[in-house]
mmCIF file with all atom_site columns, C-alpha atoms and ligand atoms in Angstrom:
data_model
loop_
_atom_site.group_PDB
_atom_site.id
_atom_site.type_symbol
_atom_site.label_atom_id
_atom_site.label_alt_id
_atom_site.label_comp_id
_atom_site.label_asym_id
_atom_site.label_entity_id
_atom_site.label_seq_id
_atom_site.pdbx_PDB_ins_code
_atom_site.Cartn_x
_atom_site.Cartn_y
_atom_site.Cartn_z
_atom_site.occupancy
_atom_site.B_iso_or_equiv
_atom_site.pdbx_formal_charge
_atom_site.auth_seq_id
_atom_site.auth_comp_id
_atom_site.auth_asym_id
_atom_site.auth_atom_id
_atom_site.pdbx_PDB_model_num
ATOM   1   C CA  . MET Q 1 1   ? 57.291 -23.940 9.880  1.00 88.00 ? 1   MET Q CA  1
ATOM   2   C CA  . GLU Q 1 2   ? 54.219 -22.831 7.989  1.00 94.00 ? 2   GLU Q CA  1
ATOM   3   C CA  . ILE Q 1 3   ? 50.983 -24.078 9.555  1.00 97.00 ? 3   ILE Q CA  1
ATOM   4   C CA  . GLU Q 1 4   ? 48.602 -25.182 6.806  1.00 97.00 ? 4   GLU Q CA  1
ATOM   5   C CA  . ARG Q 1 5   ? 44.980 -25.086 7.852  1.00 97.00 ? 5   ARG Q CA  1
ATOM   6   C CA  . VAL Q 1 6   ? 42.230 -26.096 5.464  1.00 97.00 ? 6   VAL Q CA  1
ATOM   7   C CA  . GLN Q 1 7   ? 38.885 -24.356 5.951  1.00 97.00 ? 7   GLN Q CA  1
ATOM   8   C CA  . LEU Q 1 8   ? 36.147 -26.890 5.250  1.00 98.00 ? 8   LEU Q CA  1
ATOM   9   C CA  . GLN Q 1 9   ? 32.863 -25.646 3.911  1.00 97.00 ? 9   GLN Q CA  1
ATOM   10  C CA  . MET Q 1 10  ? 29.922 -26.313 6.224  1.00 97.00 ? 10  MET Q CA  1
ATOM   11  C CA  . HIS Q 1 11  ? 26.566 -27.237 4.759  1.00 97.00 ? 11  HIS Q CA  1
ATOM   12  C CA  . GLY Q 1 12  ? 24.127 -26.218 7.444  1.00 96.00 ? 12  GLY Q CA  1
ATOM   13  C CA  . ASP Q 1 13  ? 20.389 -25.921 7.619  1.00 97.00 ? 13  ASP Q CA  1
ATOM   14  C CA  . ASN Q 1 14  ? 17.764 -26.127 10.305 1.00 97.00 ? 14  ASN Q CA  1
ATOM   15  C CA  . ARG Q 1 15  ? 18.521 -29.856 10.748 1.00 98.00 ? 15  ARG Q CA  1
ATOM   16  C CA  . GLY Q 1 16  ? 22.196 -29.332 11.602 1.00 98.00 ? 16  GLY Q CA  1
ATOM   17  C CA  . MET Q 1 17  ? 25.595 -29.330 9.920  1.00 98.00 ? 17  MET Q CA  1
ATOM   18  C CA  . LEU Q 1 18  ? 27.406 -31.463 7.356  1.00 98.00 ? 18  LEU Q CA  1
ATOM   19  C CA  . ILE Q 1 19  ? 30.966 -31.329 6.027  1.00 98.00 ? 19  ILE Q CA  1
ATOM   20  C CA  . ALA Q 1 20  ? 32.217 -33.344 3.031  1.00 98.00 ? 20  ALA Q CA  1
ATOM   21  C CA  . LEU Q 1 21  ? 35.860 -34.228 2.406  1.00 98.00 ? 21  LEU Q CA  1
ATOM   22  C CA  . GLU Q 1 22  ? 36.777 -34.827 -1.224 1.00 98.00 ? 22  GLU Q CA  1
ATOM   23  C CA  . LYS Q 1 23  ? 40.029 -35.642 -2.982 1.00 97.00 ? 23  LYS Q CA  1
ATOM   24  C CA  . ASP Q 1 24  ? 41.535 -32.587 -4.722 1.00 95.00 ? 24  ASP Q CA  1
ATOM   25  C CA  . ARG Q 1 25  ? 38.646 -30.345 -3.665 1.00 95.00 ? 25  ARG Q CA  1
ATOM   26  C CA  . ASN Q 1 26  ? 39.455 -29.822 -0.011 1.00 96.00 ? 26  ASN Q CA  1
ATOM   27  C CA  . VAL Q 1 27  ? 41.838 -32.738 0.565  1.00 97.00 ? 27  VAL Q CA  1
ATOM   28  C CA  . PRO Q 1 28  ? 45.020 -32.199 -1.473 1.00 97.00 ? 28  PRO Q CA  1
ATOM   29  C CA  . PHE Q 1 29  ? 45.830 -35.882 -1.977 1.00 97.00 ? 29  PHE Q CA  1
ATOM   30  C CA  . GLU Q 1 30  ? 44.336 -39.274 -2.771 1.00 98.00 ? 30  GLU Q CA  1
ATOM   31  C CA  . ILE Q 1 31  ? 42.664 -40.614 0.345  1.00 98.00 ? 31  ILE Q CA  1
ATOM   32  C CA  . ARG Q 1 32  ? 43.770 -44.207 0.953  1.00 98.00 ? 32  ARG Q CA  1
ATOM   33  C CA  . ARG Q 1 33  ? 43.102 -44.494 4.688  1.00 98.00 ? 33  ARG Q CA  1
ATOM   34  C CA  . VAL Q 1 34  ? 40.992 -42.881 7.388  1.00 98.00 ? 34  VAL Q CA  1
ATOM   35  C CA  . TYR Q 1 35  ? 41.491 -43.498 11.101 1.00 98.00 ? 35  TYR Q CA  1
ATOM   36  C CA  . TYR Q 1 36  ? 40.300 -41.763 14.214 1.00 98.00 ? 36  TYR Q CA  1
ATOM   37  C CA  . LEU Q 1 37  ? 41.401 -41.460 17.812 1.00 98.00 ? 37  LEU Q CA  1
ATOM   38  C CA  . PHE Q 1 38  ? 38.890 -41.255 20.635 1.00 98.00 ? 38  PHE Q CA  1
ATOM   39  C CA  . SER Q 1 39  ? 38.634 -41.999 24.369 1.00 98.00 ? 39  SER Q CA  1
ATOM   40  C CA  . THR Q 1 40  ? 42.175 -40.618 24.651 1.00 97.00 ? 40  THR Q CA  1
ATOM   41  C CA  . LYS Q 1 41  ? 43.286 -40.140 28.249 1.00 94.00 ? 41  LYS Q CA  1
ATOM   42  C CA  . CYS Q 1 42  ? 43.801 -36.462 29.112 1.00 85.00 ? 42  CYS Q CA  1
ATOM   43  C CA  . ASP Q 1 43  ? 47.427 -36.808 30.266 1.00 93.00 ? 43  ASP Q CA  1
ATOM   44  C CA  . VAL Q 1 44  ? 48.533 -38.795 27.207 1.00 96.00 ? 44  VAL Q CA  1
ATOM   45  C CA  . HIS Q 1 45  ? 50.979 -37.660 24.510 1.00 97.00 ? 45  HIS Q CA  1
ATOM   46  C CA  . ARG Q 1 46  ? 50.448 -39.483 21.200 1.00 98.00 ? 46  ARG Q CA  1
ATOM   47  C CA  . GLY Q 1 47  ? 52.234 -39.364 17.907 1.00 98.00 ? 47  GLY Q CA  1
ATOM   48  C CA  . MET Q 1 48  ? 55.886 -38.569 18.726 1.00 98.00 ? 48  MET Q CA  1
ATOM   49  C CA  . HIS Q 1 49  ? 57.028 -39.528 15.257 1.00 98.00 ? 49  HIS Q CA  1
ATOM   50  C CA  . ALA Q 1 50  ? 57.396 -38.312 11.682 1.00 98.00 ? 50  ALA Q CA  1
ATOM   51  C CA  . HIS Q 1 51  ? 56.649 -40.084 8.411  1.00 98.00 ? 51  HIS Q CA  1
ATOM   52  C CA  . ARG Q 1 52  ? 59.025 -40.312 5.487  1.00 97.00 ? 52  ARG Q CA  1
ATOM   53  C CA  . ASN Q 1 53  ? 56.348 -40.588 2.807  1.00 97.00 ? 53  ASN Q CA  1
ATOM   54  C CA  . LEU Q 1 54  ? 52.924 -39.907 4.270  1.00 98.00 ? 54  LEU Q CA  1
ATOM   55  C CA  . ASN Q 1 55  ? 50.731 -36.822 4.000  1.00 98.00 ? 55  ASN Q CA  1
ATOM   56  C CA  . GLN Q 1 56  ? 47.723 -36.486 6.256  1.00 98.00 ? 56  GLN Q CA  1
ATOM   57  C CA  . LEU Q 1 57  ? 44.853 -34.162 7.058  1.00 98.00 ? 57  LEU Q CA  1
ATOM   58  C CA  . ALA Q 1 58  ? 43.671 -34.064 10.682 1.00 98.00 ? 58  ALA Q CA  1
ATOM   59  C CA  . VAL Q 1 59  ? 40.253 -32.825 11.789 1.00 98.00 ? 59  VAL Q CA  1
ATOM   60  C CA  . SER Q 1 60  ? 39.083 -32.652 15.370 1.00 98.00 ? 60  SER Q CA  1
ATOM   61  C CA  . VAL Q 1 61  ? 35.531 -33.728 14.613 1.00 98.00 ? 61  VAL Q CA  1
ATOM   62  C CA  . ARG Q 1 62  ? 34.620 -33.250 18.247 1.00 98.00 ? 62  ARG Q CA  1
ATOM   63  C CA  . GLY Q 1 63  ? 36.432 -31.651 21.176 1.00 98.00 ? 63  GLY Q CA  1
ATOM   64  C CA  . SER Q 1 64  ? 39.940 -30.284 21.109 1.00 98.00 ? 64  SER Q CA  1
ATOM   65  C CA  . VAL Q 1 65  ? 43.547 -31.412 20.882 1.00 98.00 ? 65  VAL Q CA  1
ATOM   66  C CA  . THR Q 1 66  ? 46.896 -29.635 20.710 1.00 98.00 ? 66  THR Q CA  1
ATOM   67  C CA  . PHE Q 1 67  ? 49.505 -30.484 18.067 1.00 98.00 ? 67  PHE Q CA  1
ATOM   68  C CA  . LEU Q 1 68  ? 53.201 -29.766 18.315 1.00 98.00 ? 68  LEU Q CA  1
ATOM   69  C CA  . LEU Q 1 69  ? 54.683 -29.754 14.816 1.00 98.00 ? 69  LEU Q CA  1
ATOM   70  C CA  . ASP Q 1 70  ? 58.325 -29.460 13.817 1.00 98.00 ? 70  ASP Q CA  1
ATOM   71  C CA  . ASP Q 1 71  ? 59.733 -29.600 10.289 1.00 97.00 ? 71  ASP Q CA  1
ATOM   72  C CA  . GLY Q 1 72  ? 63.270 -29.190 11.607 1.00 95.00 ? 72  GLY Q CA  1
ATOM   73  C CA  . GLU Q 1 73  ? 63.086 -25.393 11.886 1.00 94.00 ? 73  GLU Q CA  1
ATOM   74  C CA  . GLY Q 1 74  ? 61.629 -25.371 15.414 1.00 93.00 ? 74  GLY Q CA  1
ATOM   75  C CA  . PRO Q 1 75  ? 58.367 -26.415 17.069 1.00 96.00 ? 75  PRO Q CA  1
ATOM   76  C CA  . ARG Q 1 76  ? 54.971 -24.805 16.442 1.00 97.00 ? 76  ARG Q CA  1
ATOM   77  C CA  . LYS Q 1 77  ? 51.880 -25.351 18.558 1.00 98.00 ? 77  LYS Q CA  1
ATOM   78  C CA  . VAL Q 1 78  ? 48.436 -25.655 16.944 1.00 98.00 ? 78  VAL Q CA  1
ATOM   79  C CA  . VAL Q 1 79  ? 45.113 -26.150 18.718 1.00 98.00 ? 79  VAL Q CA  1
ATOM   80  C CA  . LEU Q 1 80  ? 42.452 -28.016 16.723 1.00 98.00 ? 80  LEU Q CA  1
ATOM   81  C CA  . ASN Q 1 81  ? 38.997 -27.473 18.188 1.00 98.00 ? 81  ASN Q CA  1
ATOM   82  C CA  . ASP Q 1 82  ? 36.729 -26.856 15.218 1.00 98.00 ? 82  ASP Q CA  1
ATOM   83  C CA  . PRO Q 1 83  ? 35.238 -29.561 12.954 1.00 98.00 ? 83  PRO Q CA  1
ATOM   84  C CA  . SER Q 1 84  ? 35.397 -27.158 10.012 1.00 98.00 ? 84  SER Q CA  1
ATOM   85  C CA  . GLN Q 1 85  ? 39.201 -26.789 10.290 1.00 98.00 ? 85  GLN Q CA  1
ATOM   86  C CA  . GLY Q 1 86  ? 41.607 -29.302 8.835  1.00 98.00 ? 86  GLY Q CA  1
ATOM   87  C CA  . LEU Q 1 87  ? 45.315 -29.338 9.621  1.00 98.00 ? 87  LEU Q CA  1
ATOM   88  C CA  . LEU Q 1 88  ? 47.645 -30.559 6.900  1.00 98.00 ? 88  LEU Q CA  1
ATOM   89  C CA  . LEU Q 1 89  ? 50.417 -32.816 8.187  1.00 98.00 ? 89  LEU Q CA  1
ATOM   90  C CA  . ARG Q 1 90  ? 52.962 -33.197 5.441  1.00 97.00 ? 90  ARG Q CA  1
ATOM   91  C CA  . ARG Q 1 91  ? 55.683 -35.799 5.214  1.00 97.00 ? 91  ARG Q CA  1
ATOM   92  C CA  . MET Q 1 92  ? 58.833 -35.238 7.274  1.00 97.00 ? 92  MET Q CA  1
ATOM   93  C CA  . VAL Q 1 93  ? 57.115 -33.277 10.029 1.00 98.00 ? 93  VAL Q CA  1
ATOM   94  C CA  . TRP Q 1 94  ? 57.559 -34.375 13.630 1.00 98.00 ? 94  TRP Q CA  1
ATOM   95  C CA  . ARG Q 1 95  ? 54.198 -34.402 15.417 1.00 98.00 ? 95  ARG Q CA  1
ATOM   96  C CA  . GLU Q 1 96  ? 52.997 -34.827 18.954 1.00 98.00 ? 96  GLU Q CA  1
ATOM   97  C CA  . MET Q 1 97  ? 49.378 -34.616 20.119 1.00 98.00 ? 97  MET Q CA  1
ATOM   98  C CA  . TYR Q 1 98  ? 48.390 -33.833 23.682 1.00 98.00 ? 98  TYR Q CA  1
ATOM   99  C CA  . ASP Q 1 99  ? 45.797 -32.029 25.828 1.00 97.00 ? 99  ASP Q CA  1
ATOM   100 C CA  . PHE Q 1 100 ? 43.015 -34.120 24.328 1.00 98.00 ? 100 PHE Q CA  1
ATOM   101 C CA  . SER Q 1 101 ? 39.636 -33.090 25.698 1.00 97.00 ? 101 SER Q CA  1
ATOM   102 C CA  . GLU Q 1 102 ? 37.662 -35.983 27.141 1.00 97.00 ? 102 GLU Q CA  1
ATOM   103 C CA  . ASP Q 1 103 ? 35.220 -35.886 24.214 1.00 98.00 ? 103 ASP Q CA  1
ATOM   104 C CA  . CYS Q 1 104 ? 37.857 -35.472 21.476 1.00 98.00 ? 104 CYS Q CA  1
ATOM   105 C CA  . VAL Q 1 105 ? 37.394 -37.461 18.267 1.00 98.00 ? 105 VAL Q CA  1
ATOM   106 C CA  . LEU Q 1 106 ? 40.405 -36.799 16.058 1.00 98.00 ? 106 LEU Q CA  1
ATOM   107 C CA  . MET Q 1 107 ? 39.924 -38.004 12.483 1.00 98.00 ? 107 MET Q CA  1
ATOM   108 C CA  . VAL Q 1 108 ? 42.914 -38.372 10.176 1.00 98.00 ? 108 VAL Q CA  1
ATOM   109 C CA  . LEU Q 1 109 ? 42.865 -38.862 6.399  1.00 98.00 ? 109 LEU Q CA  1
ATOM   110 C CA  . ALA Q 1 110 ? 46.021 -40.309 4.881  1.00 98.00 ? 110 ALA Q CA  1
ATOM   111 C CA  . ASP Q 1 111 ? 47.405 -40.748 1.385  1.00 98.00 ? 111 ASP Q CA  1
ATOM   112 C CA  . GLN Q 1 112 ? 49.055 -44.121 2.100  1.00 98.00 ? 112 GLN Q CA  1
ATOM   113 C CA  . PHE Q 1 113 ? 48.080 -47.385 3.753  1.00 98.00 ? 113 PHE Q CA  1
ATOM   114 C CA  . TYR Q 1 114 ? 49.402 -48.067 7.232  1.00 98.00 ? 114 TYR Q CA  1
ATOM   115 C CA  . ASP Q 1 115 ? 53.110 -48.880 7.069  1.00 98.00 ? 115 ASP Q CA  1
ATOM   116 C CA  . PRO Q 1 116 ? 55.131 -49.160 10.293 1.00 98.00 ? 116 PRO Q CA  1
ATOM   117 C CA  . ALA Q 1 117 ? 58.350 -48.951 8.214  1.00 97.00 ? 117 ALA Q CA  1
ATOM   118 C CA  . ASP Q 1 118 ? 57.465 -45.368 7.228  1.00 98.00 ? 118 ASP Q CA  1
ATOM   119 C CA  . TYR Q 1 119 ? 57.728 -44.103 10.829 1.00 98.00 ? 119 TYR Q CA  1
ATOM   120 C CA  . ILE Q 1 120 ? 60.696 -42.200 12.277 1.00 98.00 ? 120 ILE Q CA  1
ATOM   121 C CA  . THR Q 1 121 ? 60.244 -42.514 16.037 1.00 98.00 ? 121 THR Q CA  1
ATOM   122 C CA  . ASP Q 1 122 ? 63.571 -41.107 17.226 1.00 97.00 ? 122 ASP Q CA  1
ATOM   123 C CA  . TYR Q 1 123 ? 63.631 -37.300 17.334 1.00 97.00 ? 123 TYR Q CA  1
ATOM   124 C CA  . ASP Q 1 124 ? 67.393 -36.995 16.881 1.00 96.00 ? 124 ASP Q CA  1
ATOM   125 C CA  . ALA Q 1 125 ? 67.281 -39.377 13.897 1.00 96.00 ? 125 ALA Q CA  1
ATOM   126 C CA  . PHE Q 1 126 ? 64.412 -37.299 12.461 1.00 97.00 ? 126 PHE Q CA  1
ATOM   127 C CA  . MET Q 1 127 ? 66.445 -34.092 12.811 1.00 96.00 ? 127 MET Q CA  1
ATOM   128 C CA  . ARG Q 1 128 ? 69.433 -35.663 11.058 1.00 95.00 ? 128 ARG Q CA  1
ATOM   129 C CA  . GLU Q 1 129 ? 67.224 -37.027 8.275  1.00 95.00 ? 129 GLU Q CA  1
ATOM   130 C CA  . VAL Q 1 130 ? 65.166 -33.843 7.733  1.00 94.00 ? 130 VAL Q CA  1
ATOM   131 C CA  . ARG Q 1 131 ? 68.265 -31.678 7.523  1.00 92.00 ? 131 ARG Q CA  1
ATOM   132 C CA  . GLY Q 1 132 ? 69.676 -33.876 4.770  1.00 89.00 ? 132 GLY Q CA  1
ATOM   133 C CA  . ASP Q 1 133 ? 66.311 -34.194 3.022  1.00 73.00 ? 133 ASP Q CA  1
ATOM   134 C CA  . THR Q 1 134 ? 66.068 -32.860 -0.540 1.00 61.00 ? 134 THR Q CA  1
ATOM   135 C CA  . TYR Q 1 135 ? 62.667 -34.276 -1.514 1.00 59.00 ? 135 TYR Q CA  1
ATOM   136 C CA  . MET Q 1 136 ? 60.443 -31.377 -2.654 1.00 56.00 ? 136 MET Q CA  1
ATOM   137 C CA  . GLY Q 1 137 ? 57.083 -33.098 -2.131 1.00 56.00 ? 137 GLY Q CA  1
ATOM   138 C CA  . ASP Q 1 138 ? 54.190 -33.318 -4.543 1.00 62.00 ? 138 ASP Q CA  1
ATOM   139 C CA  . VAL Q 1 139 ? 51.229 -32.257 -2.433 1.00 66.00 ? 139 VAL Q CA  1
ATOM   140 C CA  . PRO Q 1 140 ? 49.927 -28.833 -3.458 1.00 66.00 ? 140 PRO Q CA  1
ATOM   141 C CA  . ALA Q 1 141 ? 48.758 -26.156 -1.072 1.00 62.00 ? 141 ALA Q CA  1
ATOM   142 C CA  . CYS Q 1 142 ? 45.029 -26.408 -0.382 1.00 60.00 ? 142 CYS Q CA  1
ATOM   143 C CA  . GLN Q 1 143 ? 42.778 -23.402 0.134  1.00 56.00 ? 143 GLN Q CA  1
ATOM   144 C CA  . GLY Q 1 144 ? 39.728 -25.385 1.239  1.00 53.00 ? 144 GLY Q CA  1
ATOM   145 C CA  . ARG Q 1 145 ? 36.364 -25.096 -0.364 1.00 49.00 ? 145 ARG Q CA  1
HETATM 146 P P1  . TYD E 2 .   ? 50.197 -45.463 16.892 1.00 90.54 ? 201 TYD E P1  1
HETATM 147 O O1  . TYD E 2 .   ? 50.943 -45.283 15.614 1.00 90.54 ? 201 TYD E O1  1
HETATM 148 O O2  . TYD E 2 .   ? 50.950 -45.800 18.137 1.00 90.54 ? 201 TYD E O2  1
HETATM 149 O O3  . TYD E 2 .   ? 49.314 -44.173 17.178 1.00 90.54 ? 201 TYD E O3  1
HETATM 150 P P2  . TYD E 2 .   ? 49.824 -42.677 17.487 1.00 90.54 ? 201 TYD E P2  1
HETATM 151 O O4  . TYD E 2 .   ? 51.132 -42.524 16.789 1.00 90.54 ? 201 TYD E O4  1
HETATM 152 O O5  . TYD E 2 .   ? 48.752 -41.814 16.923 1.00 90.54 ? 201 TYD E O5  1
HETATM 153 O O6  . TYD E 2 .   ? 49.952 -42.493 18.934 1.00 90.54 ? 201 TYD E O6  1
HETATM 154 O O7  . TYD E 2 .   ? 49.077 -46.561 16.628 1.00 90.54 ? 201 TYD E O7  1
HETATM 155 C C1  . TYD E 2 .   ? 48.416 -47.277 17.672 1.00 90.54 ? 201 TYD E C1  1
HETATM 156 C C2  . TYD E 2 .   ? 48.128 -48.677 17.200 1.00 90.54 ? 201 TYD E C2  1
HETATM 157 O O8  . TYD E 2 .   ? 47.249 -48.670 16.080 1.00 90.54 ? 201 TYD E O8  1
HETATM 158 C C3  . TYD E 2 .   ? 49.379 -49.422 16.776 1.00 90.54 ? 201 TYD E C3  1
HETATM 159 O O9  . TYD E 2 .   ? 49.261 -50.760 17.234 1.00 90.54 ? 201 TYD E O9  1
HETATM 160 C C4  . TYD E 2 .   ? 49.330 -49.406 15.273 1.00 90.54 ? 201 TYD E C4  1
HETATM 161 C C5  . TYD E 2 .   ? 47.849 -49.360 14.982 1.00 90.54 ? 201 TYD E C5  1
HETATM 162 N N1  . TYD E 2 .   ? 47.511 -48.630 13.755 1.00 90.54 ? 201 TYD E N1  1
HETATM 163 C C6  . TYD E 2 .   ? 46.954 -49.337 12.699 1.00 90.54 ? 201 TYD E C6  1
HETATM 164 O O10 . TYD E 2 .   ? 46.777 -50.576 12.745 1.00 90.54 ? 201 TYD E O10 1
HETATM 165 N N2  . TYD E 2 .   ? 46.597 -48.657 11.573 1.00 90.54 ? 201 TYD E N2  1
HETATM 166 C C7  . TYD E 2 .   ? 46.754 -47.325 11.471 1.00 90.54 ? 201 TYD E C7  1
HETATM 167 O O11 . TYD E 2 .   ? 46.401 -46.748 10.419 1.00 90.54 ? 201 TYD E O11 1
HETATM 168 C C8  . TYD E 2 .   ? 47.348 -46.602 12.567 1.00 90.54 ? 201 TYD E C8  1
HETATM 169 C C9  . TYD E 2 .   ? 47.561 -45.102 12.483 1.00 90.54 ? 201 TYD E C9  1
HETATM 170 C C10 . TYD E 2 .   ? 47.696 -47.293 13.686 1.00 90.54 ? 201 TYD E C10 1
#
């Protein structure tokens, strides 16, 4: 699958750095929810699901984490360890997160409210569903800004 990274513009000066996330400028969807993971134990695997109708942008604001992503065409590994790099997680992509550094703060922006019914938590069921999936999606590619 294609890995879609979004380069986020850093506004730095002698006081430090700042990054802004804005709908349609560097986030290619309407932001309805933001959540973040922290204090994750180093041997933990999180995620292990796909979403039927949820697009997200993940940023490791601090520390590092590894993503395994699979859109049905085979797994890809992505390390997120830079607060100026976003990773687009489109709908119908299986994701697992692991190798969290002790200091990792993983922030996720989402285009829908939390909905447990949107989760596919069985990998085999995901594979069956993604292979029969004809939805083309409506989230454009994002070049960052
Ligand atoms: P979970 O989906 O298990 O996290 P992950 O898939 O990243 O490992 O979520 C952990 C708990 O947090 C679970 O009880 C559901 C709750 N939760 C919310 O209440 N709102 C949210 O937006 C999310 C993502 C999770």
